[in-house]
Coordinates of C-alpha atoms and ligand atoms in Angstrom, one line a residue:
X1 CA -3.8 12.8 -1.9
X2 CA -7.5 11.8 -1.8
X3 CA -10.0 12.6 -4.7
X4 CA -11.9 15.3 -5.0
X5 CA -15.5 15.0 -3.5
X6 CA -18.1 14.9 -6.1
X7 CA -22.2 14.7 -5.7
X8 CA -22.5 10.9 -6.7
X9 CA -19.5 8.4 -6.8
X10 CA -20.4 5.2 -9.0
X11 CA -17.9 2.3 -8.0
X12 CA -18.4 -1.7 -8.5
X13 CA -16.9 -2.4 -5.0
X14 CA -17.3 0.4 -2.2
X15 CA -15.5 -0.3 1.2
X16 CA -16.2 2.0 4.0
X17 CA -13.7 2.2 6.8
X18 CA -10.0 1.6 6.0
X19 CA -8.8 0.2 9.1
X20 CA -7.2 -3.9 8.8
X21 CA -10.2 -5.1 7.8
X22 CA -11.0 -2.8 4.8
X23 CA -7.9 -2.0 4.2
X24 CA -7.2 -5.9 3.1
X25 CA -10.5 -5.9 1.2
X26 CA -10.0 -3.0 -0.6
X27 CA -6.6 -3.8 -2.2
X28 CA -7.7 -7.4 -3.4
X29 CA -10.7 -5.7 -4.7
X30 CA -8.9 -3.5 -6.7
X31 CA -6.3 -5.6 -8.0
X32 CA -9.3 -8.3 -9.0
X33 CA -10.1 -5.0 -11.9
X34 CA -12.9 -3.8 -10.3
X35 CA -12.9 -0.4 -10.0
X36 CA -12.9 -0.2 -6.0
X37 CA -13.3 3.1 -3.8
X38 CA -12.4 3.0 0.1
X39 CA -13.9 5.6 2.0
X40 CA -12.8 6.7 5.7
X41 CA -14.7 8.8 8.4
X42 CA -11.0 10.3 9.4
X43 CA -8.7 12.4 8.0
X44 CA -5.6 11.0 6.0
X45 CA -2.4 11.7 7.9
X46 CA 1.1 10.3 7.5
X47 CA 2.1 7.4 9.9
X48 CA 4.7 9.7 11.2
X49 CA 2.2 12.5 11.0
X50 CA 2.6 13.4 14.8
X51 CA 4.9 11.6 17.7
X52 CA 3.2 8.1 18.6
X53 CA 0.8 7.8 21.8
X54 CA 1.7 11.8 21.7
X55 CA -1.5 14.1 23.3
X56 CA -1.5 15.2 19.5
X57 CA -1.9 11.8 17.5
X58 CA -4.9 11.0 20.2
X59 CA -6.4 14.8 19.2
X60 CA -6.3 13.8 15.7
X61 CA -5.7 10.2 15.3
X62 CA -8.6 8.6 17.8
X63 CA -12.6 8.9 17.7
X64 CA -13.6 11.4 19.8
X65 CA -9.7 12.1 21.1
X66 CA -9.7 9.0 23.4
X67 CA -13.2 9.5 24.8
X68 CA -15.1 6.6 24.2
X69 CA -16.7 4.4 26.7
X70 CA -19.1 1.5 27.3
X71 CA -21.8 2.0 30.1
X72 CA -22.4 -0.9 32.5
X73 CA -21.0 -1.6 36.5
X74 CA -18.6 -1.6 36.0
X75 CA -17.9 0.6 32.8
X76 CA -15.5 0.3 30.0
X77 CA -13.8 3.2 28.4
X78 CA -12.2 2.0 25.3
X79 CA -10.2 3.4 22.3
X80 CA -10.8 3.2 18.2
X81 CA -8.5 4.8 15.6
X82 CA -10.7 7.0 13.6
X83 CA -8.0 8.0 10.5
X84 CA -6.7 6.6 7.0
X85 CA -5.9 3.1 8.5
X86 CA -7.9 2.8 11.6
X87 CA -6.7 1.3 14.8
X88 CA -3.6 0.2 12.9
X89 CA -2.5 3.6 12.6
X90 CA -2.6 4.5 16.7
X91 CA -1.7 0.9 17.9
X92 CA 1.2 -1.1 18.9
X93 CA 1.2 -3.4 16.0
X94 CA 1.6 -6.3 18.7
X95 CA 1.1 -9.4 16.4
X96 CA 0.0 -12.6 17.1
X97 CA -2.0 -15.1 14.7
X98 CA -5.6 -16.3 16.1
X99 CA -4.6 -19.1 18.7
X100 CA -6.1 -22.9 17.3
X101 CA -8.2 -23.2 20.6
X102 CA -10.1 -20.0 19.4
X103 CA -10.9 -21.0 16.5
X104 CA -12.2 -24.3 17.2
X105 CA -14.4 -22.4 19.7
X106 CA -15.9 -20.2 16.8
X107 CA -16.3 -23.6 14.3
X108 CA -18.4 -25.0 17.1
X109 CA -20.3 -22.1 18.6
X110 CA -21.0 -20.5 15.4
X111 CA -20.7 -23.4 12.6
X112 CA -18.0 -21.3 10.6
X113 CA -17.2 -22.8 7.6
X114 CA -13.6 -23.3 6.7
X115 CA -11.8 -21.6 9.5
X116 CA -9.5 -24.1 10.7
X117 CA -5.7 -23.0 11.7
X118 CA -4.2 -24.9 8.3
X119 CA -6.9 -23.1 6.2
X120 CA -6.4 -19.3 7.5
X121 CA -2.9 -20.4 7.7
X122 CA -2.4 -18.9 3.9
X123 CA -4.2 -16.0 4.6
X124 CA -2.0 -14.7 7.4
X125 CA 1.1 -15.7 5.2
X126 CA -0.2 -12.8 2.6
X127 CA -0.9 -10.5 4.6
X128 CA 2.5 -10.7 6.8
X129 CA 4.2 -10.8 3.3
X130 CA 2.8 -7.2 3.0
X131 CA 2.4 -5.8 6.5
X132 CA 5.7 -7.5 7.7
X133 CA 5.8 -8.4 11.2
X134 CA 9.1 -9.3 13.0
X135 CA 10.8 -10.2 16.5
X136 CA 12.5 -7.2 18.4
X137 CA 16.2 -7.4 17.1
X138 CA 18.2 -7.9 20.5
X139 CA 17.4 -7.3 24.2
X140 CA 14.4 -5.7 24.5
X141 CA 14.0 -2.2 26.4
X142 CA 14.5 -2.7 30.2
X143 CA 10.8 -1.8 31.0
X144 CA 9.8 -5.1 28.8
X145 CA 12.4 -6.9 29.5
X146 CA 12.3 -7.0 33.9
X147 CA 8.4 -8.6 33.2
X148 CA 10.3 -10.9 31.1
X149 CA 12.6 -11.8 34.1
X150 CA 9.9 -11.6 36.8
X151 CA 8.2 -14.5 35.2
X152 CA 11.5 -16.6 34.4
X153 CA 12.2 -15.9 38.7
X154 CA 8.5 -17.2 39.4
X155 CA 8.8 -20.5 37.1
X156 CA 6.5 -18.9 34.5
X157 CA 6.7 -18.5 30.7
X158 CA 7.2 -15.0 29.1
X159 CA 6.9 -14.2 25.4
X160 CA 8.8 -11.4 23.6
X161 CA 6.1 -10.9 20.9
X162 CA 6.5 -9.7 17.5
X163 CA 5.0 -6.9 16.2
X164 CA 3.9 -5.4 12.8
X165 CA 7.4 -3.5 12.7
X166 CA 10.4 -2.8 10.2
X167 CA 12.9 -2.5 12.8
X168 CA 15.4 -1.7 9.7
X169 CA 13.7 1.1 8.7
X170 CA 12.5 2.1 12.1
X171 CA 8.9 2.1 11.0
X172 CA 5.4 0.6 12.2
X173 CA 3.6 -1.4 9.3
X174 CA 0.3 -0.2 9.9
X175 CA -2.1 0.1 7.3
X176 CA -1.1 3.9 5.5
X177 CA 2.3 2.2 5.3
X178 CA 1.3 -1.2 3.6
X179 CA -1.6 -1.9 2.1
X180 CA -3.2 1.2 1.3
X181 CA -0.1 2.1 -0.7
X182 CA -0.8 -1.3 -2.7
X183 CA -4.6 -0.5 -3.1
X184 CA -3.8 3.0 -4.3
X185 CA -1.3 1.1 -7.1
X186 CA -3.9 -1.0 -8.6
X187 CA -5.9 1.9 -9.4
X188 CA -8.0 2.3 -5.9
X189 CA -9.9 5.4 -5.2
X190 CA -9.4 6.5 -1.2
X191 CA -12.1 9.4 0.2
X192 CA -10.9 10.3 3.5
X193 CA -13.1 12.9 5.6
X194 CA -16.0 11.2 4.6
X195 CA -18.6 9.7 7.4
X196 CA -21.1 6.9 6.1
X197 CA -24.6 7.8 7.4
X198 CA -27.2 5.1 5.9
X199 CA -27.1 2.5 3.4
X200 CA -29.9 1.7 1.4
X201 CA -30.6 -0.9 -1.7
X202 CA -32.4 0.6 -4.3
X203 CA -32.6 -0.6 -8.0
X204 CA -30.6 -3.9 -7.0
X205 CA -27.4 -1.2 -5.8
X206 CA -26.6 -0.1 -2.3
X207 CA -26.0 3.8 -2.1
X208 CA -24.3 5.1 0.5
X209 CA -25.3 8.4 2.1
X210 CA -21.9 10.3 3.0
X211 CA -21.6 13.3 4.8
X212 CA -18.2 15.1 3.8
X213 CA -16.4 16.6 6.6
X214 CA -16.8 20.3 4.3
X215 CA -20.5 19.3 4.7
X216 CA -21.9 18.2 1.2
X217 CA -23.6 15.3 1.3
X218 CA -22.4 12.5 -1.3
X219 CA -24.1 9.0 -2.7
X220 CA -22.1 6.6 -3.7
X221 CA -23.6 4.0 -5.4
X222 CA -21.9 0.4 -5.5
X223 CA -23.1 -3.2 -7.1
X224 CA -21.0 -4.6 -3.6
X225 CA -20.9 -3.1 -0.2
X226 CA -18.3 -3.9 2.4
X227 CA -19.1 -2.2 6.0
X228 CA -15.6 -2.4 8.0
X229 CA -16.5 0.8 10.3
X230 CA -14.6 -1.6 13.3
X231 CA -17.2 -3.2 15.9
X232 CA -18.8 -0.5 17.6
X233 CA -19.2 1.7 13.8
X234 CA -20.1 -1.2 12.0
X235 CA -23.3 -2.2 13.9
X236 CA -24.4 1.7 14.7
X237 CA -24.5 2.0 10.6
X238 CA -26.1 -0.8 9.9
X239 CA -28.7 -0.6 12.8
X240 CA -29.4 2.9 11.7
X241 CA -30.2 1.6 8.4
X242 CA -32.3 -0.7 9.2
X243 CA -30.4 -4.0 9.9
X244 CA -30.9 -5.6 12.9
X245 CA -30.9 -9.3 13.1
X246 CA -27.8 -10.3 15.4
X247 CA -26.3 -6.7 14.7
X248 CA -24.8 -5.3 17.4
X249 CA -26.0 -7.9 20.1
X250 CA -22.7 -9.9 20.7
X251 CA -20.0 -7.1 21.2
X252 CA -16.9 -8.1 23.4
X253 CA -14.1 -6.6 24.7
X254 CA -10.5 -7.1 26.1
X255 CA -10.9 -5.3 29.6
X256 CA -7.4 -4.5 31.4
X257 CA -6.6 -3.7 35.0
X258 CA -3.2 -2.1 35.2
X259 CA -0.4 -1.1 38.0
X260 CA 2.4 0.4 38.1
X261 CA 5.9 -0.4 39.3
X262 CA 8.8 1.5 40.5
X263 CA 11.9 -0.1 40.4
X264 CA 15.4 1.0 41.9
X265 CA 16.7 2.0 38.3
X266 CA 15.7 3.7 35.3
X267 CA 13.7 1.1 33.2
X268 CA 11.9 3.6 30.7
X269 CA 13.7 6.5 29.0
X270 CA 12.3 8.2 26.4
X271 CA 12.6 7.5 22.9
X272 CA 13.4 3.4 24.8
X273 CA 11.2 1.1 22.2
X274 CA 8.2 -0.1 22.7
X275 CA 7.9 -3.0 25.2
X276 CA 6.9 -6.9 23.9
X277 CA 7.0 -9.2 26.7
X278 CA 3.8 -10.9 28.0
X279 CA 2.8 -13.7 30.0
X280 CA 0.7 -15.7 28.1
X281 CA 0.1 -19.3 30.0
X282 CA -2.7 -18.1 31.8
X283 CA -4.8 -17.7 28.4
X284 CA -8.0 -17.8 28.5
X285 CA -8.4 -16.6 32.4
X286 CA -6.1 -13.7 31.7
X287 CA -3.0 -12.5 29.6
X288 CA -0.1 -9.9 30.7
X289 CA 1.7 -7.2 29.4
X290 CA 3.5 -4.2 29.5
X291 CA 1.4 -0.9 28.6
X292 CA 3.7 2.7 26.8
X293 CA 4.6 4.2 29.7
X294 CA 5.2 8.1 28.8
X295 CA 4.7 10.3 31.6
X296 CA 1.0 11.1 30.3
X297 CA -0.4 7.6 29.8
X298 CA 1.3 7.2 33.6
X299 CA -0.5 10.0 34.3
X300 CA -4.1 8.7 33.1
X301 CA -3.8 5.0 34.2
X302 CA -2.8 6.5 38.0
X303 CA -6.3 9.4 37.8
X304 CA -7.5 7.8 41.0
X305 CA -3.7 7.1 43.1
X306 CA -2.8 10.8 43.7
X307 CA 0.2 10.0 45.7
X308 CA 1.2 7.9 43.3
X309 CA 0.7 10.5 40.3
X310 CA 2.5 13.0 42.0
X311 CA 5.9 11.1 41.8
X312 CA 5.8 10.7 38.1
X313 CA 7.6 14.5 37.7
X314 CA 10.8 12.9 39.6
X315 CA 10.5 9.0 39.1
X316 CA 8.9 8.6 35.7
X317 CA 12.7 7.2 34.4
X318 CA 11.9 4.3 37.4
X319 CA 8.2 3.7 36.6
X320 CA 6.5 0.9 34.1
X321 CA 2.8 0.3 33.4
X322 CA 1.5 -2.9 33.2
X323 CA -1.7 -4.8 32.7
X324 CA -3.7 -7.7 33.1
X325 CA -6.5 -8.3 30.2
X326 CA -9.0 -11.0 29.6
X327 CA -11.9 -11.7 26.8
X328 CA -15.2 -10.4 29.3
X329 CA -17.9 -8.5 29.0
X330 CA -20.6 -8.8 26.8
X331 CA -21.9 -5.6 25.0
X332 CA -24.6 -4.0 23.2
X333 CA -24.5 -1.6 20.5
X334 CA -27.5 0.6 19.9
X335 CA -28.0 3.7 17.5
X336 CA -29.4 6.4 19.0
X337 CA -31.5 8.6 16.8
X338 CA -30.1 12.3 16.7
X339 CA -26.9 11.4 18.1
X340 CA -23.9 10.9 16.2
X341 CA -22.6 8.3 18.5
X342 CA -24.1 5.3 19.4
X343 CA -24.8 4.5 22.8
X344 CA -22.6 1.1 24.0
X345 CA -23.2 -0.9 26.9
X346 CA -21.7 -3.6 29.1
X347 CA -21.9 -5.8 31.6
X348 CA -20.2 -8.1 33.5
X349 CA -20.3 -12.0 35.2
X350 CA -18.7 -12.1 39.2
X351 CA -16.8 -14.9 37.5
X352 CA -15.2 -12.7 35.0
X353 CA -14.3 -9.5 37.4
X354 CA -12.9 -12.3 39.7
X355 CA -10.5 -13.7 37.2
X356 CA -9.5 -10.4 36.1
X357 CA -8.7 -9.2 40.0
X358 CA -6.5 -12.5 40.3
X359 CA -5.0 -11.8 37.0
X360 CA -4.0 -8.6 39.1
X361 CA -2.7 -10.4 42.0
X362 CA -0.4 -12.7 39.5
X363 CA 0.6 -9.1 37.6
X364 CA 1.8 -7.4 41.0
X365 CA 3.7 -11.2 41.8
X366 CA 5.8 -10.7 38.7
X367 CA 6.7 -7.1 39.2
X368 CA 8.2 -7.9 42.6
X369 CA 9.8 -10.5 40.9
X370 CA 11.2 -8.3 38.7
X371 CA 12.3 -6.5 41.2
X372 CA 9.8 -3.6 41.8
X373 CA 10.3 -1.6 45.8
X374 CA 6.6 -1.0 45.0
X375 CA 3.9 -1.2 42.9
X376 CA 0.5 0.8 42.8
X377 CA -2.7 -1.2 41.6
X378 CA -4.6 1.3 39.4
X379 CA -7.6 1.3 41.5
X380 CA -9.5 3.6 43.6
X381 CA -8.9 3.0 47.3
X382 CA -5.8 0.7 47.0
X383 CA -2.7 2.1 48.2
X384 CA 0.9 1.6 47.6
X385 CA 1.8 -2.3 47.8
X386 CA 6.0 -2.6 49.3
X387 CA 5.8 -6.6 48.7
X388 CA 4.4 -9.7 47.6
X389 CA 2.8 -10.4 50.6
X390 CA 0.8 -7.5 51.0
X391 CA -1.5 -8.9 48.3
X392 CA -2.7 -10.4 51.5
X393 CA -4.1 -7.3 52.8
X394 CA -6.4 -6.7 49.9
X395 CA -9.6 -7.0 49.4
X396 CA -11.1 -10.6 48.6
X397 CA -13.1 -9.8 45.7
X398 CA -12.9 -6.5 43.8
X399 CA -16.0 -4.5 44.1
X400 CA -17.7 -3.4 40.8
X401 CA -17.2 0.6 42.1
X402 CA -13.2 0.0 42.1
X403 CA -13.0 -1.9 39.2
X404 CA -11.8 0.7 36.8
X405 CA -11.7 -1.7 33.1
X406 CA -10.4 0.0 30.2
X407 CA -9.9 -1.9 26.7
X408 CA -8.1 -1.1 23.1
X409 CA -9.6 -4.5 21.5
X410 CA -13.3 -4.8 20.7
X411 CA -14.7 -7.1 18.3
X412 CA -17.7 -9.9 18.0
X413 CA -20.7 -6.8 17.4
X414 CA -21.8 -9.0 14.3
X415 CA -20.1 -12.4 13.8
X416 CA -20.3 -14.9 11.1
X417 CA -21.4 -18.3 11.2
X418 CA -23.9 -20.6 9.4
X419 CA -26.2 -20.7 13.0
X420 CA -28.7 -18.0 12.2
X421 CA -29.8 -17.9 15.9
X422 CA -26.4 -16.4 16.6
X423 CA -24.7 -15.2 13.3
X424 CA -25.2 -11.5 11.3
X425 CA -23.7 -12.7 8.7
X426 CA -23.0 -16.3 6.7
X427 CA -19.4 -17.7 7.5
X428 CA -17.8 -15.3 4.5
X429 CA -19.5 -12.1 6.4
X430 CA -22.3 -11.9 3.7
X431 CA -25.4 -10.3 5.6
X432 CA -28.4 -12.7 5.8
X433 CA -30.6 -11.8 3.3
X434 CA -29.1 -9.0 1.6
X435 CA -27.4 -9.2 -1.6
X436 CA -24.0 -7.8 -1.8
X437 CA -24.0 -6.3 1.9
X438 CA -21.2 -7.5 3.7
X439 CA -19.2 -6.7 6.8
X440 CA -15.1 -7.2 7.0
X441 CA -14.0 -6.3 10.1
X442 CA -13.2 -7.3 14.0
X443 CA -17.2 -7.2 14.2
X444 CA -17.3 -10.9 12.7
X445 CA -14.6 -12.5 15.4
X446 CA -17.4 -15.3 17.0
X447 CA -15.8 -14.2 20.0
X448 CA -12.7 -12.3 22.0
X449 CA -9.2 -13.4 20.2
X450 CA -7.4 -14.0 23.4
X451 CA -4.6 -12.6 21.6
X452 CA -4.1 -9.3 20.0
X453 CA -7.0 -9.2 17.3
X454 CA -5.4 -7.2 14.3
X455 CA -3.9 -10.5 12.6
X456 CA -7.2 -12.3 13.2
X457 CA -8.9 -9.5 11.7
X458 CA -6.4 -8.9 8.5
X459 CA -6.3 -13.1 7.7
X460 CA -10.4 -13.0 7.7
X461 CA -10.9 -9.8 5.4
X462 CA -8.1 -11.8 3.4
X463 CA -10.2 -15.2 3.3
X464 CA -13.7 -13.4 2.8
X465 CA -12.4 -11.2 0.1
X466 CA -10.5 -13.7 -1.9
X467 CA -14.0 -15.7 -1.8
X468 CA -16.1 -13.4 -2.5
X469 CA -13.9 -12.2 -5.6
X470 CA -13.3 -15.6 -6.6
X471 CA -17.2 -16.3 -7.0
X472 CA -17.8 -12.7 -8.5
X473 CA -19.4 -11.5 -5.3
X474 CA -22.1 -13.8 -5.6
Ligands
FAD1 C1 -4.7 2.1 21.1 C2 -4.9 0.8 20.5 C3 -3.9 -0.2 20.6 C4 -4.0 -1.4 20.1 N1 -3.0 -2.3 20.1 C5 -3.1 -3.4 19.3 C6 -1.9 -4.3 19.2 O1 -0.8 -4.0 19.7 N2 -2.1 -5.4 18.4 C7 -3.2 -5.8 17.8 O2 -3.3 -6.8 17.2 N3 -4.3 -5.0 18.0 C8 -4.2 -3.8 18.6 N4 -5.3 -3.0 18.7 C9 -6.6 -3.4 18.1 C10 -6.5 -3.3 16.5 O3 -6.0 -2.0 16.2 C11 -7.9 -3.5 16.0 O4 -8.3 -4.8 16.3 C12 -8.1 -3.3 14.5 O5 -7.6 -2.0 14.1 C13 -9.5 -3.5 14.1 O6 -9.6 -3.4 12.7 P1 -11.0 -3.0 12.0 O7 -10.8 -3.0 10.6 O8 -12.0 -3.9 12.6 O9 -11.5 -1.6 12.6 P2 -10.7 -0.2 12.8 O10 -9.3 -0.4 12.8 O11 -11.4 0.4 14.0 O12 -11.1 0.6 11.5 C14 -12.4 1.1 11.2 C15 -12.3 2.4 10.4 O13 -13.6 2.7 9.9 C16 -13.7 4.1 10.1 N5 -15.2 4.4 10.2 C17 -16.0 4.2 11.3 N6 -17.2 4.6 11.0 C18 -17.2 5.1 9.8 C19 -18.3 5.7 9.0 N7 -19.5 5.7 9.4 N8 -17.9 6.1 7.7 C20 -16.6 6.0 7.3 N9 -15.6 5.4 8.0 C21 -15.9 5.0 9.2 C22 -13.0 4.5 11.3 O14 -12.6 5.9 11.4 C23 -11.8 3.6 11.2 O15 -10.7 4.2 10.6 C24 -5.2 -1.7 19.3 C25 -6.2 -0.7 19.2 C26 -6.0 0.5 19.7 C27 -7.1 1.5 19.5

């Protein structure tokens, strides 16, 4: 149940956005004693609400049901939970803590303070002692497991990867299921349905202007202000009210290619678990994985292969989607007055597009591998590939018109640092030069994660949280 809306809402700590980032920094808020309230643009649904990666958790479950995308050439259409819990809520949980090379990147680039793997190394102990994260129990589901034994055939390395899962219980430890049940014990007030418009400082407070999805508008008024809106929503508040230096600048994205295989036997039945193999010894050109492969996520990766599409009614059992992702593209997040959305832009290096493309080439290698009578890059103008050496026939480089990116991991809008030229925000995600602003989300990553981001995202709102609680939000 979430409280009843009221004109004003006076709070010490006021969080807004309750996906892994303020989720974290909400519940340590609250069980510090200050009196904490969490608010969240979506509505407040049950994990198990609607059927996962179903038409009617993406309706419900995702900003703008699924329609989200970053202009450039090429573009990037990209996803963001909007609901109690964020991203955590609509994703696969796919878990991974932030690899050591990262990190020294960000200490150098950025001159972050205290962010070396032994120091978050306590932070992502507490928070996979609450959202519990585990290996798949057994052989993994035959879709996930033949790009496991592609790479094994080709001499390469594939991970089964853990996920944020209770495999016991059959249940995804996203954020409704973990923490926000712990915030709501210590005493933490949740306001779901409730959009942040502006912030604004006045008489040494921020208040918050908050549209309720009823429509009356609300102020809450806090001595601290987290903003974890996730890195698109993040920057678009804060540059509509009025922030701007190295807001919204940096944004980055995990762009993915993706094919599809069709194999000689059913590999993906439904109600099969989700896949967790990857190939991972590519890192940083590219990583590989398996994508959920229901007939309608088929169906949307293969929008420009109609011959293709048209077999999923008889072969879906025999069909698996796969990708290829790396950390490109550089973004730009701008508020747009009058709109409700911000409008996000991209672009792109050759460089990048042609380590993505090769990343491709290895992808369709390890699904013959695996033993795929085809596969189908998911690409306009690129046809049906019947072997390995067909890569040969493709083009050289992929041209900016074909290359169709889409991406479910965006981050480094605002990061932290103690470089002013290139940071929003100190290296505990305190805004420059505003008292008790702060962000605590994927905005702050210096940079892509390489790996899946959640982790990344839940250890820093850990570390920032505890020190900013431990010196009274000073
Ligand atoms: C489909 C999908 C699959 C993914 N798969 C994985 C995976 O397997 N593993 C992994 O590690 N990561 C995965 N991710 C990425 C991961 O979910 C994100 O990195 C993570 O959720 C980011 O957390 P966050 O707190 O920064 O923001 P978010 O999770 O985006 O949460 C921000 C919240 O703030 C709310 N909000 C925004 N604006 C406002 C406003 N103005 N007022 C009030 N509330 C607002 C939003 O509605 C949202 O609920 C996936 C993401 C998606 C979408």
């Amino acid at each position: 149940m979430t409280e009843p809306v009221k004109d004003r809402i006076r709070a010490d700590v006021a969080v807004i956005g309750s996906g892994p980032g303020g989720s974290v920094t909400a519940t340590l808020c609250a069980e510090a004693g200050y009196s904490t309230l969490l608010i969240e643009e979506g509505p407040d649904l049950p994990l198990d609400a609607m059927a996962h990666f179903s038409g009617e958790e993406i309706l419900h479950k995702y900003r703008n049901a699924g329609v989200t995308m970053a202009f450039g050439h090429p573009s990037v259409t990209y996803v963001e939970g909007r609901c109690v819990g964020g991203g955590s809520e609509v994703n696969r949980g796919l878990y991974h803590r932030t690899p050591p090379h990262v990190l020294e990147q960000w200490v150098a680039s950025h001159r972050v303070d205290a962010l070396t793997p032994d120091e978050l190394a306590p932070h992502f102990e507490a928070c996979e002692a609450t959202a519990r994260i585990a290996a798949f129990p057994g052989t993994p589901p035959p879709l996930s497991q033949r790009l496991g034994d592609g790479a094994v055939r080709l001499g390469w390395d594939a991970v089964a990867a853990h996920r944020l899962y209770d495999y016991e219980a059959g249940r995804k430890q996203s954020m409704s299921a973990t923490f926000v049940p712990r915030f709501r014990r210590a005493g933490g007030r949740l306001i779901a349905d409730m959009r942040a418009q502006r912030i604004r400082r006045i008489n040494g407070r921020w208040e918050v202007a908050v549209l309720h999805r009823s429509g009356p508008m609300v102020t809450i008024v806090a001595d601290t202000l987290f903003v974890a809106c996730g890195a698109v929503q993040t920057p678009a508040l804060l540059r509509r009210s009025g922030f701007r230096h190295n807001i919204g600048n940096s944004l980055r994205f995990h762009p993915m290619l993706k094919a599809v295989a069709l194999f000689d036997a059913p590999v993906n039945r439904p109600g099969d678990p989700d896949p967790v193999h990857q190939i991972k010894m590519f890192e940083p050109r590219f990583g590989i994985g398996c994508s959920i492969s229901s007939p309608a996520m088929l169906a949307l990766a293969l929008a420009a292969n109609p011959a293709m599409r048209a077999r999923i009614g008889a072969d879906a059992d025999r069909m698996g989607l796969y990708y290829v992702q790396n950390g490109t593209g550089h973004g730009r997040v701008r508020a747009l007055p009058g709109s409700r959305d911000p409008l996000v832009s991209v672009r792109h290096h050759d460089i990048e597009l042609d380590q993505l493309y090769d990343g491709l080439k290895h992808l369709v290698r390890a699904l013959f591998a695996a033993g795929a009578q085809a596969v189908q890059p998911c690409l306009p103008g690129f046809g049906l590939l019947y072997s390995a050496a067909e890569l040969a026939s493709l083009p050289a480089r992929l041209s900016r018109k074909a290359a169709m990116l889409t991406s479910v991991h965006v981050f480094a809008s605002c990061p932290m640092g103690e470089d002013r030229r290139l940071g929003a925000t100190d290296s505990w995600g305190r805004i420059h030069d505003a008292h008790g602003l702060r962000i605590a989300d994927a905005s702050l990553m210096c940079g892509p994660t390489i790996a899946n981001p959640q982790g990344s995202v839940m250890a820093i709102a850990h570390r920032n949280a505890l020190h900013a609680i431990e010196r009274r939000f000073a």
